[in-house]
Short mmCIF file of C-alpha atoms in Angstrom, two decimals:
data_model
loop_
_atom_site.label_atom_id
_atom_site.label_comp_id
_atom_site.label_asym_id
_atom_site.label_seq_id
_atom_site.Cartn_x
_atom_site.Cartn_y
_atom_site.Cartn_z
CA MET A 37 0.00 0.00 0.00
CA GLY A 38 2.96 2.30 0.63
CA LEU A 39 4.09 1.95 -2.97
CA MET A 40 0.59 2.70 -4.21
CA LYS A 41 0.51 5.90 -2.13
CA GLU A 42 3.87 6.82 -3.59
CA ALA A 43 2.53 6.14 -7.07
CA ARG A 44 -0.47 8.40 -6.49
CA LYS A 45 1.77 11.18 -5.15
CA GLU A 46 4.06 10.93 -8.17
CA MET A 47 1.08 11.00 -10.54
CA ILE A 48 -0.09 14.25 -8.96
CA ALA A 49 3.37 15.75 -9.05
CA THR A 50 4.11 14.75 -12.66
CA GLY A 51 0.70 15.25 -14.15
CA GLY A 52 -0.12 11.55 -14.35
CA VAL A 53 3.26 10.19 -15.48
CA LEU A 54 4.75 7.30 -13.51
CA ASN A 55 8.25 5.91 -13.64
CA PRO A 56 8.35 2.34 -15.08
CA PHE A 57 8.72 0.62 -11.71
CA LEU A 58 5.81 2.41 -10.04
CA LYS A 59 3.72 1.90 -13.16
CA LEU A 60 4.35 -1.84 -12.92
CA VAL A 61 3.37 -1.81 -9.24
CA GLN A 62 0.15 0.03 -10.02
CA ASN A 63 -0.79 -2.36 -12.84
CA THR A 64 -0.06 -5.41 -10.67
CA GLN A 65 -2.18 -4.07 -7.82
CA GLN A 66 -5.01 -3.30 -10.24
CA HIS A 67 -4.90 -6.82 -11.68
CA HIS A 68 -5.26 -8.36 -8.24
CA ARG A 69 -8.13 -6.02 -7.36
CA VAL A 70 -10.35 -7.11 -10.24
CA LYS A 71 -13.17 -8.81 -8.37
CA ILE A 72 -16.71 -8.80 -9.69
CA THR A 73 -19.70 -9.28 -7.42
CA ASN A 74 -22.44 -7.84 -9.66
CA VAL A 75 -23.08 -6.73 -13.21
CA GLU A 76 -23.09 -3.01 -12.42
CA ASP A 77 -19.59 -3.17 -10.96
CA ALA A 78 -18.40 -5.06 -14.04
CA LEU A 79 -19.83 -2.51 -16.46
CA ASN A 80 -18.39 0.40 -14.52
CA MET A 81 -14.98 -1.24 -14.30
CA PHE A 82 -15.06 -2.14 -17.98
CA ASP A 83 -15.91 1.44 -18.99
CA GLU A 84 -13.18 2.83 -16.73
CA MET A 85 -10.62 0.44 -18.21
CA LEU A 86 -11.51 1.51 -21.75
CA GLN A 87 -10.71 5.11 -20.85
CA ARG A 88 -7.17 4.32 -19.71
CA ARG A 89 -4.26 5.11 -21.97
CA PRO A 90 -2.44 3.01 -22.63
CA LEU A 91 -5.06 0.30 -22.28
CA PRO A 92 -4.53 -2.18 -19.43
CA SER A 93 -3.17 -5.60 -20.27
CA VAL A 94 -5.50 -8.40 -21.34
CA ILE A 95 -5.50 -9.87 -17.81
CA PRO A 96 -8.14 -7.62 -16.16
CA PHE A 97 -10.41 -7.81 -19.24
CA ASN A 98 -10.24 -11.60 -19.05
CA GLN A 99 -10.91 -11.49 -15.31
CA ILE A 100 -14.09 -9.46 -15.80
CA LEU A 101 -15.43 -11.77 -18.51
CA THR A 102 -14.46 -14.94 -16.64
CA GLN A 103 -15.94 -13.84 -13.31
CA LEU A 104 -19.17 -12.73 -14.96
CA ALA A 105 -19.37 -16.14 -16.63
CA LYS A 106 -18.83 -17.84 -13.27
CA LEU A 107 -21.68 -15.75 -11.85
CA LYS A 108 -23.77 -17.00 -14.81
CA HIS A 109 -24.31 -13.45 -16.10
CA TYR A 110 -23.84 -14.62 -19.68
CA SER A 111 -25.94 -11.85 -21.15
CA ALA A 112 -23.54 -9.37 -19.55
CA VAL A 113 -20.56 -11.26 -20.98
CA ILE A 114 -22.07 -11.00 -24.44
CA SER A 115 -23.00 -7.36 -23.87
CA LEU A 116 -19.40 -6.53 -23.02
CA ASN A 117 -18.25 -8.45 -26.05
CA ASN A 118 -20.61 -6.49 -28.30
CA GLN A 119 -19.37 -3.30 -26.69
CA MET A 120 -15.80 -4.30 -27.40
CA PHE A 121 -16.66 -4.84 -31.04
CA SER A 122 -18.87 -1.76 -31.40
CA LEU A 123 -16.13 0.41 -29.95
CA SER A 124 -13.68 -1.35 -32.26
CA VAL A 125 -11.76 -2.39 -29.19
CA LEU A 126 -10.86 -5.83 -30.49
CA GLY A 127 -10.00 -4.33 -33.84
CA ASN A 128 -7.90 -1.59 -32.28
CA PHE A 129 -6.23 -3.89 -29.75
CA PHE A 130 -3.76 -4.91 -32.42
CA LYS A 131 -3.01 -1.30 -33.43
CA LEU A 132 -2.46 -0.36 -29.80
CA GLY A 133 -0.30 -3.39 -29.11
CA PHE A 134 -3.03 -4.93 -26.95
CA GLU A 135 -3.84 -8.39 -28.25
CA PRO A 136 -6.76 -10.42 -26.84
CA ASN A 137 -5.61 -13.92 -26.01
CA VAL A 138 -7.16 -17.35 -26.25
CA THR A 139 -8.77 -17.03 -22.80
CA THR A 140 -10.67 -13.93 -23.92
CA TYR A 141 -12.07 -15.63 -26.98
CA THR A 142 -12.84 -18.94 -25.25
CA THR A 143 -14.83 -17.18 -22.52
CA LEU A 144 -16.83 -15.27 -25.13
CA ILE A 145 -17.50 -18.41 -27.18
CA ASN A 146 -18.78 -20.17 -24.06
CA GLY A 147 -21.04 -17.22 -23.28
CA PHE A 148 -22.52 -17.21 -26.78
CA LEU A 149 -23.20 -20.94 -26.63
CA LEU A 150 -24.87 -20.75 -23.24
CA LYS A 151 -27.15 -18.00 -24.57
CA ASN A 152 -28.13 -20.15 -27.58
CA ARG A 153 -26.19 -17.97 -30.00
CA GLU A 154 -24.30 -20.69 -31.84
CA ALA A 155 -23.83 -18.65 -35.04
CA GLU A 156 -22.00 -15.90 -33.17
CA ALA A 157 -19.90 -18.45 -31.30
CA ALA A 158 -18.92 -20.06 -34.60
CA ALA A 159 -18.19 -16.66 -36.15
CA LEU A 160 -15.90 -15.71 -33.29
CA PHE A 161 -14.20 -19.10 -33.47
CA ASN A 162 -13.62 -18.63 -37.21
CA LYS A 163 -12.26 -15.15 -36.55
CA MET A 164 -9.67 -16.68 -34.24
CA MET A 165 -8.67 -19.16 -36.93
CA GLU A 166 -8.48 -16.49 -39.63
CA ARG A 167 -6.29 -14.16 -37.60
CA GLY A 168 -3.83 -16.92 -36.84
CA ASN A 169 -2.11 -14.82 -34.19
CA CYS A 170 -4.27 -16.21 -31.38
CA LYS A 171 -3.32 -19.85 -31.02
CA LEU A 172 -6.33 -22.10 -30.50
CA ASP A 173 -6.02 -24.59 -27.68
CA VAL A 174 -7.88 -27.78 -26.77
CA VAL A 175 -10.06 -25.85 -24.29
CA THR A 176 -11.36 -23.57 -27.05
CA PHE A 177 -12.12 -26.49 -29.34
CA GLY A 178 -13.64 -28.45 -26.44
CA THR A 179 -15.89 -25.52 -25.53
CA LEU A 180 -17.32 -25.34 -29.03
CA VAL A 181 -17.65 -29.14 -29.29
CA LYS A 182 -19.59 -29.21 -26.02
CA GLY A 183 -21.91 -26.44 -27.17
CA LEU A 184 -22.62 -28.19 -30.47
CA CYS A 185 -23.34 -31.49 -28.70
CA LEU A 186 -25.70 -29.83 -26.24
CA LYS A 187 -27.69 -28.61 -29.24
CA GLY A 188 -27.72 -32.10 -30.72
CA ASN A 189 -25.47 -31.10 -33.60
CA ASN A 190 -23.25 -34.17 -33.47
CA THR A 191 -22.31 -33.88 -37.14
CA ALA A 192 -20.79 -30.42 -36.68
CA ALA A 193 -19.03 -31.59 -33.51
CA ILE A 194 -17.43 -34.49 -35.38
CA GLN A 195 -16.39 -32.16 -38.21
CA LEU A 196 -14.70 -29.93 -35.66
CA LEU A 197 -12.98 -32.98 -34.19
CA LYS A 198 -11.61 -33.82 -37.65
CA LYS A 199 -10.35 -30.26 -37.99
CA MET A 200 -8.49 -30.67 -34.72
CA GLU A 201 -6.92 -33.91 -35.91
CA GLU A 202 -5.75 -32.23 -39.10
CA GLY A 203 -4.21 -29.30 -37.24
CA ALA A 204 -1.65 -28.80 -34.51
CA CYS A 205 -4.16 -28.90 -31.64
CA LYS A 206 -4.96 -32.57 -31.13
CA PRO A 207 -8.16 -33.67 -29.33
CA ASN A 208 -7.89 -35.21 -25.88
CA VAL A 209 -10.06 -37.71 -24.03
CA VAL A 210 -12.38 -34.92 -22.80
CA VAL A 211 -13.27 -33.86 -26.35
CA TYR A 212 -13.82 -37.47 -27.45
CA ASN A 213 -15.92 -38.19 -24.34
CA THR A 214 -18.16 -35.21 -25.05
CA ILE A 215 -19.04 -36.46 -28.52
CA ILE A 216 -19.28 -40.14 -27.52
CA ASP A 217 -21.68 -39.27 -24.70
CA SER A 218 -23.80 -37.12 -27.01
CA LEU A 219 -23.98 -39.90 -29.62
CA CYS A 220 -24.95 -42.45 -26.97
CA LYS A 221 -27.71 -40.21 -25.61
CA ASP A 222 -29.10 -40.07 -29.15
CA THR A 223 -28.79 -43.90 -29.32
CA LEU A 224 -26.22 -43.62 -32.13
CA VAL A 225 -24.19 -46.30 -30.42
CA VAL A 226 -22.51 -47.67 -33.56
CA ASP A 227 -21.13 -44.22 -34.35
CA ALA A 228 -20.07 -43.83 -30.73
CA LEU A 229 -18.27 -47.17 -30.76
CA ASN A 230 -16.51 -46.29 -34.02
CA LEU A 231 -15.33 -43.03 -32.48
CA PHE A 232 -14.20 -44.96 -29.42
CA SER A 233 -12.13 -47.27 -31.65
CA GLU A 234 -10.65 -44.27 -33.46
CA MET A 235 -9.71 -42.69 -30.15
CA THR A 236 -7.93 -45.77 -28.83
CA SER A 237 -6.14 -46.31 -32.16
CA LYS A 238 -4.62 -42.84 -31.75
CA GLY A 239 -3.24 -43.79 -28.35
CA ILE A 240 -5.82 -41.83 -26.34
CA ALA A 241 -6.75 -43.95 -23.33
CA PRO A 242 -10.46 -44.14 -22.45
CA ASN A 243 -11.51 -43.46 -18.87
CA ILE A 244 -14.44 -44.20 -16.61
CA ILE A 245 -16.53 -41.49 -18.30
CA THR A 246 -15.95 -43.02 -21.74
CA TYR A 247 -17.06 -46.48 -20.67
CA THR A 248 -20.01 -45.26 -18.62
CA SER A 249 -21.37 -43.34 -21.62
CA LEU A 250 -20.98 -46.35 -23.91
CA ILE A 251 -22.51 -48.78 -21.41
CA HIS A 252 -25.46 -46.44 -20.92
CA GLY A 253 -25.89 -46.12 -24.67
CA PHE A 254 -25.94 -49.86 -25.31
CA CYS A 255 -28.30 -50.39 -22.38
CA LYS A 256 -30.69 -47.86 -23.94
CA VAL A 257 -30.83 -49.87 -27.15
CA GLU A 258 -31.16 -53.10 -25.13
CA ASN A 259 -27.89 -54.53 -26.36
CA TRP A 260 -27.05 -56.20 -23.06
CA LYS A 261 -24.31 -58.35 -24.57
CA GLU A 262 -22.30 -55.33 -25.74
CA ALA A 263 -22.95 -53.44 -22.51
CA LYS A 264 -21.63 -56.40 -20.52
CA ARG A 265 -18.63 -56.75 -22.84
CA LEU A 266 -17.71 -53.11 -22.34
CA PHE A 267 -18.15 -53.46 -18.59
CA ASN A 268 -15.81 -56.47 -18.48
CA GLU A 269 -13.32 -54.74 -20.78
CA MET A 270 -13.27 -51.74 -18.49
CA VAL A 271 -12.50 -53.89 -15.45
CA GLU A 272 -9.81 -55.82 -17.35
CA LYS A 273 -8.11 -52.51 -18.16
CA GLN A 274 -8.04 -51.68 -14.45
CA ILE A 275 -10.59 -48.92 -14.99
CA PHE A 276 -12.80 -49.68 -12.06
CA PRO A 277 -16.48 -48.75 -12.34
CA ASN A 278 -17.80 -46.15 -9.94
CA VAL A 279 -21.25 -45.74 -8.45
CA CYS A 280 -22.46 -43.89 -11.58
CA THR A 281 -21.48 -46.78 -13.84
CA PHE A 282 -23.20 -49.32 -11.61
CA ASN A 283 -26.31 -47.15 -11.31
CA VAL A 284 -26.63 -47.04 -15.10
CA LEU A 285 -26.81 -50.83 -15.15
CA VAL A 286 -29.15 -51.11 -12.15
CA ASP A 287 -31.55 -48.50 -13.52
CA THR A 288 -31.63 -49.99 -17.01
CA PHE A 289 -32.11 -53.57 -15.80
CA CYS A 290 -34.93 -52.51 -13.48
CA LYS A 291 -36.75 -50.59 -16.19
CA GLU A 292 -36.59 -53.68 -18.38
CA GLY A 293 -37.99 -55.86 -15.59
CA MET A 294 -34.65 -57.64 -15.13
CA VAL A 295 -34.62 -57.17 -11.35
CA GLN A 296 -32.50 -60.22 -10.59
CA GLU A 297 -29.77 -58.93 -12.89
CA ALA A 298 -30.05 -55.54 -11.18
CA ARG A 299 -29.79 -57.21 -7.78
CA SER A 300 -26.63 -59.00 -8.93
CA VAL A 301 -25.11 -55.65 -9.92
CA VAL A 302 -25.89 -54.23 -6.47
CA GLU A 303 -24.24 -57.23 -4.83
CA MET A 304 -21.19 -56.69 -7.04
CA MET A 305 -21.07 -53.06 -5.89
CA ILE A 306 -21.04 -54.11 -2.25
CA GLN A 307 -18.32 -56.70 -2.92
CA ARG A 308 -16.18 -53.96 -4.47
CA ASP A 309 -16.73 -51.67 -1.46
CA ILE A 310 -18.80 -49.25 -3.55
CA LYS A 311 -21.75 -48.10 -1.48
CA PRO A 312 -25.13 -48.08 -3.22
CA ASN A 313 -26.74 -44.64 -2.97
CA THR A 314 -30.22 -43.18 -3.19
CA ILE A 315 -30.35 -43.64 -6.97
CA THR A 316 -29.37 -47.30 -6.65
CA TYR A 317 -32.03 -48.14 -4.07
CA ASN A 318 -34.76 -46.09 -5.74
CA SER A 319 -34.12 -47.87 -9.04
CA LEU A 320 -34.27 -51.26 -7.33
CA MET A 321 -37.52 -50.41 -5.52
CA ASP A 322 -39.01 -49.14 -8.76
CA GLY A 323 -38.04 -52.38 -10.49
CA TYR A 324 -39.77 -54.53 -7.87
CA CYS A 325 -42.85 -52.32 -7.92
CA LEU A 326 -43.13 -52.61 -11.70
CA ARG A 327 -43.14 -56.40 -11.32
CA GLY A 328 -45.69 -56.25 -8.52
CA GLU A 329 -43.24 -57.73 -6.01
CA MET A 330 -44.23 -55.39 -3.21
CA ASP A 331 -42.72 -57.48 -0.40
CA GLU A 332 -39.29 -57.24 -2.05
CA ALA A 333 -39.81 -53.54 -2.69
CA LYS A 334 -40.62 -53.07 1.01
CA LYS A 335 -37.41 -54.87 2.02
CA VAL A 336 -35.36 -52.54 -0.19
CA PHE A 337 -37.28 -49.59 1.26
CA GLU A 338 -36.34 -50.62 4.80
CA VAL A 339 -32.69 -51.08 3.80
CA THR A 340 -32.76 -47.64 2.17
CA LEU A 341 -33.99 -46.00 5.37
CA SER A 342 -31.47 -47.91 7.50
CA LYS A 343 -28.65 -46.59 5.27
CA GLY A 344 -29.86 -43.03 5.71
CA CYS A 345 -30.68 -42.62 2.02
CA MET A 346 -33.51 -40.44 0.75
CA VAL A 347 -36.46 -42.26 -0.78
CA ASP A 348 -37.98 -41.01 -4.03
CA THR A 349 -41.57 -39.94 -3.34
CA LEU A 350 -42.61 -41.24 -6.77
CA VAL A 351 -41.54 -44.73 -5.72
CA THR A 352 -43.34 -44.65 -2.38
CA THR A 353 -46.57 -43.43 -3.96
#
């Protein structure tokens, strides 16, 4: 704080001119002070930063956009982005030696996608590629892939994946998992399995999320043989299933009236020291109720209460 006081005194004495060291101190302090708690503060801070000459570094701009995104004020993120463009800030950044970095663009792309503005997200992404001076990273690609998958545009997501493979920024397991999960949710399990094979052939190791998505997908299309094969393959590779993986199997078996198979999965969970949770027990109770085996459902209900798990009101009614 002493240095900041000294900086303010020198600014008064010199008409706003700081020596390089005190200028660095002031900028560093300002970077650490960027903390957004509401939209009004962000807009005021953004406007104040635009008035500074020279412009602050990219760090505080990124901090404002990122913190607003964390607060889920995506409309404000987009508003600031539009303001940056309308004031030709992004265009003038390069002239002024102030270059927005990949974090700036990635945050904006995410904001556009979350506000259902895919065209603008794609346009900004293409702008990054055209400029070439802002190196795209796997997070940027992954953000756009996730947004496309959430909108059910698996084709565009796969095209983007191919573009990554052709370029310098190679996809990782997170990007592959995003598309595989989206394909499985749409019951496009053959496409998902092909992508899985492509991933492993490139030396990218699947993880618990990969297998859980695939198992869920094959359960949805009632291909129990393939679901079981994937489950066994996962265990053989020392990728041990977690409670989510087991719950997928329990829930699917119960909905298909295969309660004994579901019960076997629960017993396997217990043997592996994986505690069944509320979802597990509710699925099992639902399965027994669908078969009219109310005595068995009651036994599971009592076990559920003894374990301190919450009971789904839909099951009990």
